[in-house]
C-alpha atoms as a printed R data frame, in Angstrom:
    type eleno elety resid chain resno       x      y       z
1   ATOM     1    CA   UNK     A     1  -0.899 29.687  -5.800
2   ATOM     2    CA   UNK     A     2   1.081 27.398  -7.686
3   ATOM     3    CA   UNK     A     3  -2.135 26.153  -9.951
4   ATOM     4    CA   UNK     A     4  -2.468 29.964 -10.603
5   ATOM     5    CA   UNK     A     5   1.480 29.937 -11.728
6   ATOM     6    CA   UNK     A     6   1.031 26.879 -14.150
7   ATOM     7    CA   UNK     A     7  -2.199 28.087 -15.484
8   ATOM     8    CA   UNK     A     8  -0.709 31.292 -15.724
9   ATOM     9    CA   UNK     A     9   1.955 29.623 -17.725
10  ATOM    10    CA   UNK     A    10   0.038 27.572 -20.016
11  ATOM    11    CA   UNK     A    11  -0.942 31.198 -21.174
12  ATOM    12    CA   UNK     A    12   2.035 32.519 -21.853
13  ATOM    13    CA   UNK     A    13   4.913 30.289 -22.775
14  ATOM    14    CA   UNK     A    14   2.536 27.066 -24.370
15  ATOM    15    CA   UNK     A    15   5.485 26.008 -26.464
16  ATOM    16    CA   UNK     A    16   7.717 25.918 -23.695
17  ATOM    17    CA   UNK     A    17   6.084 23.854 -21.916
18  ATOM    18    CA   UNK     A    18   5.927 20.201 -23.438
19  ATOM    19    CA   UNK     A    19   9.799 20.956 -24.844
20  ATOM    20    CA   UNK     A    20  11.958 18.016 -23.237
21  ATOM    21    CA   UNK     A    21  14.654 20.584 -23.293
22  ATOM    22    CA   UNK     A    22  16.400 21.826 -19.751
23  ATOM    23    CA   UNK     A    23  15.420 25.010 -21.423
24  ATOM    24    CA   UNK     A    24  11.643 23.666 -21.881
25  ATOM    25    CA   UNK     A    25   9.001 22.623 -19.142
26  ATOM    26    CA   UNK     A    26   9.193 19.128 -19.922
27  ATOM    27    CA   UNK     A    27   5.704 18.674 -18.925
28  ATOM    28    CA   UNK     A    28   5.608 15.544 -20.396
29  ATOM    29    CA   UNK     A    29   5.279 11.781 -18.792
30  ATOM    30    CA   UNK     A    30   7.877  9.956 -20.364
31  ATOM    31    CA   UNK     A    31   8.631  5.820 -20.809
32  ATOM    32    CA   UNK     A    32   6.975  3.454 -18.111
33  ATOM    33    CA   UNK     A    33  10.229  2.261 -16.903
34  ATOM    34    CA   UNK     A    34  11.346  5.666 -15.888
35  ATOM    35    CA   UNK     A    35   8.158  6.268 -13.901
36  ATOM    36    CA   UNK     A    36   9.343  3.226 -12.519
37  ATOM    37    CA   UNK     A    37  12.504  4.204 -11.716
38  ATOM    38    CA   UNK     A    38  11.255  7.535 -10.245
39  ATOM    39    CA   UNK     A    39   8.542  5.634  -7.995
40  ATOM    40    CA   UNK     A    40  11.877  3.547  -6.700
41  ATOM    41    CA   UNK     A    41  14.012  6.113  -6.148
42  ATOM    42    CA   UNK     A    42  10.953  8.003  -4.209
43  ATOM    43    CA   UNK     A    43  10.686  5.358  -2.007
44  ATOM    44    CA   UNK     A    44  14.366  4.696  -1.667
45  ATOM    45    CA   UNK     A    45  15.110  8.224  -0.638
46  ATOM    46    CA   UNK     A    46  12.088  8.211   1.719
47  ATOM    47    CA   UNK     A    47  12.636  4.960   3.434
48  ATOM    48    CA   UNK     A    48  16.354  5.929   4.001
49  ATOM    49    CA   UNK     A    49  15.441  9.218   5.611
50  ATOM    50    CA   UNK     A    50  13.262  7.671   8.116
51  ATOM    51    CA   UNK     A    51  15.644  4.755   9.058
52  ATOM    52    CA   UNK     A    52  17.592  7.344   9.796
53  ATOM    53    CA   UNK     A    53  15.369  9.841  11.865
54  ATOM    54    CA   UNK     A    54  14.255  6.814  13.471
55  ATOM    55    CA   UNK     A    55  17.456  5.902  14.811
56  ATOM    56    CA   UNK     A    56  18.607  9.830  15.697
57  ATOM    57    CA   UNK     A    57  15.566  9.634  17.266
58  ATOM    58    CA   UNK     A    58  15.891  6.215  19.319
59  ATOM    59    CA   UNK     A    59  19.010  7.519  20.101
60  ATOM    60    CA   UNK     A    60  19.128 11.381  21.187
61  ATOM    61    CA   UNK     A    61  15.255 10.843  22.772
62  ATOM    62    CA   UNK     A    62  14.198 13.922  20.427
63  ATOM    63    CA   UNK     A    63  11.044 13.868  19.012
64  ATOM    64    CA   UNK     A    64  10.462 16.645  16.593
65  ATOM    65    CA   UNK     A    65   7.459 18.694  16.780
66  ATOM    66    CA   UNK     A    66   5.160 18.023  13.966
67  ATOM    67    CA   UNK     A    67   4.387 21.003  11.605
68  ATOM    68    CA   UNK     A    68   0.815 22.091  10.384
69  ATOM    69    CA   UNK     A    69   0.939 19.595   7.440
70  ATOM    70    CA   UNK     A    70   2.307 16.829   9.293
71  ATOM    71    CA   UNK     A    71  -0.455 17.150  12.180
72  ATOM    72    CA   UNK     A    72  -2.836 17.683  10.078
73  ATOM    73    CA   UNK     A    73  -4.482 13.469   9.633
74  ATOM    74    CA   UNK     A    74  -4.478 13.371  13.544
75  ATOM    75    CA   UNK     A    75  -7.804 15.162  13.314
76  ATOM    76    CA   UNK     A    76  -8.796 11.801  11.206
77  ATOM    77    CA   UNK     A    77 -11.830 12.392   8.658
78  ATOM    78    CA   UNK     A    78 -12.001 14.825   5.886
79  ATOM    79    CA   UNK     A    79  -8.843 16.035   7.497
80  ATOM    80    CA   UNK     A    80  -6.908 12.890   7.105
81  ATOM    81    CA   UNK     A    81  -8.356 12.470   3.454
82  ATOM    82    CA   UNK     A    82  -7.529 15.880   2.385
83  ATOM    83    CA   UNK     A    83  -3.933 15.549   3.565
84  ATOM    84    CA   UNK     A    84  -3.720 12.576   1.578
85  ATOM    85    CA   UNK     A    85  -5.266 14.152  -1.241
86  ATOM    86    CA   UNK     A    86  -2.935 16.555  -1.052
87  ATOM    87    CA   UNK     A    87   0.193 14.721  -0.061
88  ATOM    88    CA   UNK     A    88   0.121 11.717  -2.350
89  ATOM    89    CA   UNK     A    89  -1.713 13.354  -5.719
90  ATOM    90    CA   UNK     A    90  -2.077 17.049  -5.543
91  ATOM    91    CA   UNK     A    91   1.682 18.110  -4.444
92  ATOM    92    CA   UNK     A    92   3.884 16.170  -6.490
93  ATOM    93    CA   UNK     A    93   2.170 17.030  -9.682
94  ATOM    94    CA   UNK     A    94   1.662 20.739  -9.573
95  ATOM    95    CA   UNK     A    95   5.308 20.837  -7.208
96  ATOM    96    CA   UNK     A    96   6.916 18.715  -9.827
97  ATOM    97    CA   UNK     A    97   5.392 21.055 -13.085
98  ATOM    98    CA   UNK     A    98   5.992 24.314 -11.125
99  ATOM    99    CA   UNK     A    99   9.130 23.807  -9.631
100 ATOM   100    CA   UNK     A   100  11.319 21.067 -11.934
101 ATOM   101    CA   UNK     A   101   9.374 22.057 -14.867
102 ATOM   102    CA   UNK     A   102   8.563 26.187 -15.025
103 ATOM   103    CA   UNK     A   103  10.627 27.016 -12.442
104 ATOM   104    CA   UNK     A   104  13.525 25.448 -13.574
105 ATOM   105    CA   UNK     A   105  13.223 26.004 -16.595
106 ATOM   106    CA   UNK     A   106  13.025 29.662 -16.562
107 ATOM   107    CA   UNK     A   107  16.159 29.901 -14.412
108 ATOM   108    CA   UNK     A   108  17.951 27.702 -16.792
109 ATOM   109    CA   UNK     A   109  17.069 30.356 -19.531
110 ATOM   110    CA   UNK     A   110  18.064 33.028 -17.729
111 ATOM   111    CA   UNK     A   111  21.269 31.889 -15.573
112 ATOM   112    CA   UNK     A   112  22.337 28.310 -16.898
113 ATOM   113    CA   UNK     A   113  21.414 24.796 -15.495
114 ATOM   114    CA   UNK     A   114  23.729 25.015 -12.381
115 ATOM   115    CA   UNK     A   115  22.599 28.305 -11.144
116 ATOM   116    CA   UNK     A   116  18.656 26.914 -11.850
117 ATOM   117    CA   UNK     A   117  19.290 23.760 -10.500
118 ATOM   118    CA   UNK     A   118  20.564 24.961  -7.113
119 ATOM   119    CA   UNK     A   119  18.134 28.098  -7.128
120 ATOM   120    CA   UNK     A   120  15.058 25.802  -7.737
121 ATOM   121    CA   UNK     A   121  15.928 22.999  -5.089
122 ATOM   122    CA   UNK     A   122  16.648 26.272  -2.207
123 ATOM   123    CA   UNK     A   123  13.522 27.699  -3.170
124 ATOM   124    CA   UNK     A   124  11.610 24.458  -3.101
125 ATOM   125    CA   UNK     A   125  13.043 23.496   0.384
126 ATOM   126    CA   UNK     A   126  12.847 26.785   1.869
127 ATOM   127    CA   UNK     A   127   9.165 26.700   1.282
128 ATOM   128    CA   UNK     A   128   8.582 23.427   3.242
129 ATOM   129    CA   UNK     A   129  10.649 24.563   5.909
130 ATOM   130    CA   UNK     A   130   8.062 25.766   8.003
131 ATOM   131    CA   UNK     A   131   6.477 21.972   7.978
132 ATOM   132    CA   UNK     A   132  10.085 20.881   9.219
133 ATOM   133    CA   UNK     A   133  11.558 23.244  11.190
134 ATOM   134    CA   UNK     A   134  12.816 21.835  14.498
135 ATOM   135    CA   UNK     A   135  13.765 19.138  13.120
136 ATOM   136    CA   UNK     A   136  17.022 19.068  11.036
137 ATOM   137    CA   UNK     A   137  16.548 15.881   9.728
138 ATOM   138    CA   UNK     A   138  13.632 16.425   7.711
139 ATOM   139    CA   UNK     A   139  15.104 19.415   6.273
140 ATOM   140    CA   UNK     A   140  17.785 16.831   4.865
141 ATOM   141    CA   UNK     A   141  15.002 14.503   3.859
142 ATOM   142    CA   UNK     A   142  13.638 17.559   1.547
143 ATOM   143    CA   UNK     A   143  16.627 18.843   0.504
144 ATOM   144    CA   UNK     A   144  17.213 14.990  -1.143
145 ATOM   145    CA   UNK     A   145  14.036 14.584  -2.493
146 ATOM   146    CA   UNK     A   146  14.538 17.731  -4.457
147 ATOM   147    CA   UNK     A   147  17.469 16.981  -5.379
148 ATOM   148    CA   UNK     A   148  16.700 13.855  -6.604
149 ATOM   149    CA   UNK     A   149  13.505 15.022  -8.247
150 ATOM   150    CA   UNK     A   150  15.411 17.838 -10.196
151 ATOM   151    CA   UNK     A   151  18.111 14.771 -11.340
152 ATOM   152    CA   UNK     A   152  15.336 12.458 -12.762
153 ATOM   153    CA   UNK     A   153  13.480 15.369 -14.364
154 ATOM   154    CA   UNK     A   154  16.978 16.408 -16.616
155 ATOM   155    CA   UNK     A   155  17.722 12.580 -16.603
156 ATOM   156    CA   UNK     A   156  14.854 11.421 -18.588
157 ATOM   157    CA   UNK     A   157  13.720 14.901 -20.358
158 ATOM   158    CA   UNK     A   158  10.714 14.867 -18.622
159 ATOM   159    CA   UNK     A   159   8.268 15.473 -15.329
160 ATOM   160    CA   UNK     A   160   6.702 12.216 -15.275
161 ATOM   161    CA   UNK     A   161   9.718 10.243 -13.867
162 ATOM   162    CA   UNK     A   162  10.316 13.678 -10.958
163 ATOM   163    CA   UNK     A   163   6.386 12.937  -9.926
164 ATOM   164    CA   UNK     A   164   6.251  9.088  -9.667
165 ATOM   165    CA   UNK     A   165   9.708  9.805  -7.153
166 ATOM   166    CA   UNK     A   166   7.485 12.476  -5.318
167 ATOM   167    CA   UNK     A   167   4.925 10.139  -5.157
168 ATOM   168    CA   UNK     A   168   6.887  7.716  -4.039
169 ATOM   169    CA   UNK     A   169   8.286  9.490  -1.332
170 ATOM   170    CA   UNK     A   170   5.455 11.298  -0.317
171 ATOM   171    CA   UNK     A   171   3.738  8.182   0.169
172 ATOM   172    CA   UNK     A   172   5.724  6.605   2.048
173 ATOM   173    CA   UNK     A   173   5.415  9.155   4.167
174 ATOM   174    CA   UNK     A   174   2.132  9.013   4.734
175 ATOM   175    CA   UNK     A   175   1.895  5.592   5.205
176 ATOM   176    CA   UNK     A   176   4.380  5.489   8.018
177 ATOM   177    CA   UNK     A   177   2.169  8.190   9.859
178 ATOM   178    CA   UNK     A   178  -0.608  6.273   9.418
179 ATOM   179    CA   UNK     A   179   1.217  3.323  10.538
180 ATOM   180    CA   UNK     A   180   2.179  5.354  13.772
181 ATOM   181    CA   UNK     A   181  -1.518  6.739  14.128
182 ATOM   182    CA   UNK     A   182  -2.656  2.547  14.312
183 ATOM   183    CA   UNK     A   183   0.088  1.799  16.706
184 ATOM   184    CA   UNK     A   184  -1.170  5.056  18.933
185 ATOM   185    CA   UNK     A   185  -4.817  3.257  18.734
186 ATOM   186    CA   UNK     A   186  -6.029  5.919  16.622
């Protein structure tokens, strides 16, 4: 769905698109530093979230049920490499150009930058939510990640610097649930 939204949008707003503008896509990758940056913050976010659900969950004895995405690399195989496919390349660039480039971009237009900016972060966490529900924690985690990834993108006037962060939190995701998966004997 959401390559049929950005290919549906390279159709019919081109110019928009590469515009650094909030009122443009900003598809664009911007300096090497600020990918840098982005990949830092990624992992900063990420590795704060699970310190934290660790300890909530060390603590209360709760551990969350995982959602179809999350259980999906305890199959192992093509499984496993699809999800990480999918995790670590596929989501955070066509999340990143839908959501804090299109997306955002065509709320901006239409309502302003606050408005967009807290319209495209609810609708971007409300559609993870059913990988997260029953677990309130990760629906902080998400909720931070898009925020952060919607600060970067208007920080630096481009996408590139909002991907390397989702990257960098996405993969830090997965390697911690592969991590687990070793320590299981998996």
């Amino acid at each position: 769905g959401g390559i049929a939204v950005l290919l549906t949008a390279r159709k019919l707003v081109p110019d928009q698109l590469f515009d650094p503008e909030p009122s443009g896509a900003a598809w664009r990758i911007g300096e090497r530093r600020n990918l840098f940056v982005g990949f830092g913050a990624g992992l900063g976010t990420c590795f704060t979230y699970v310190i934290i659900a660790g300890l909530y969950q060390y603590w209360s004895g709760h551990t969350p049920r995982p959602g179809p995405i999350t259980a999906l690399p305890n199959n192992g195989g093509l499984d496993l490499l699809l999800w990480l496919v999918m995790l670590v390349i596929l989501a955070p660039l066509i999340e990143e150009a839908l959501f804090r480039g299109v997306v955002f971009a065509g709320f901006q237009n239409s309502w302003g930058r606050a408005p967009a900016a807290i319209l495209t972060s609810v609708v971007f966490w409300v559609l993870h939510l059913w990988d997260m529900a029953g677990f309130w924690l990760a629906m902080v985690g998400i909720a931070s990640m898009s925020i952060l990834t919607l600060w970067l993108r208007l920080r630096y006037s481009a996408i590139g610097p909002a991907i390397a962060a989702h990257v960098g939190y996405n993969g830090f995701i997965a390697a911690v649930l592969l991590l687990s998966r070793l320590g299981e004997g998996r």
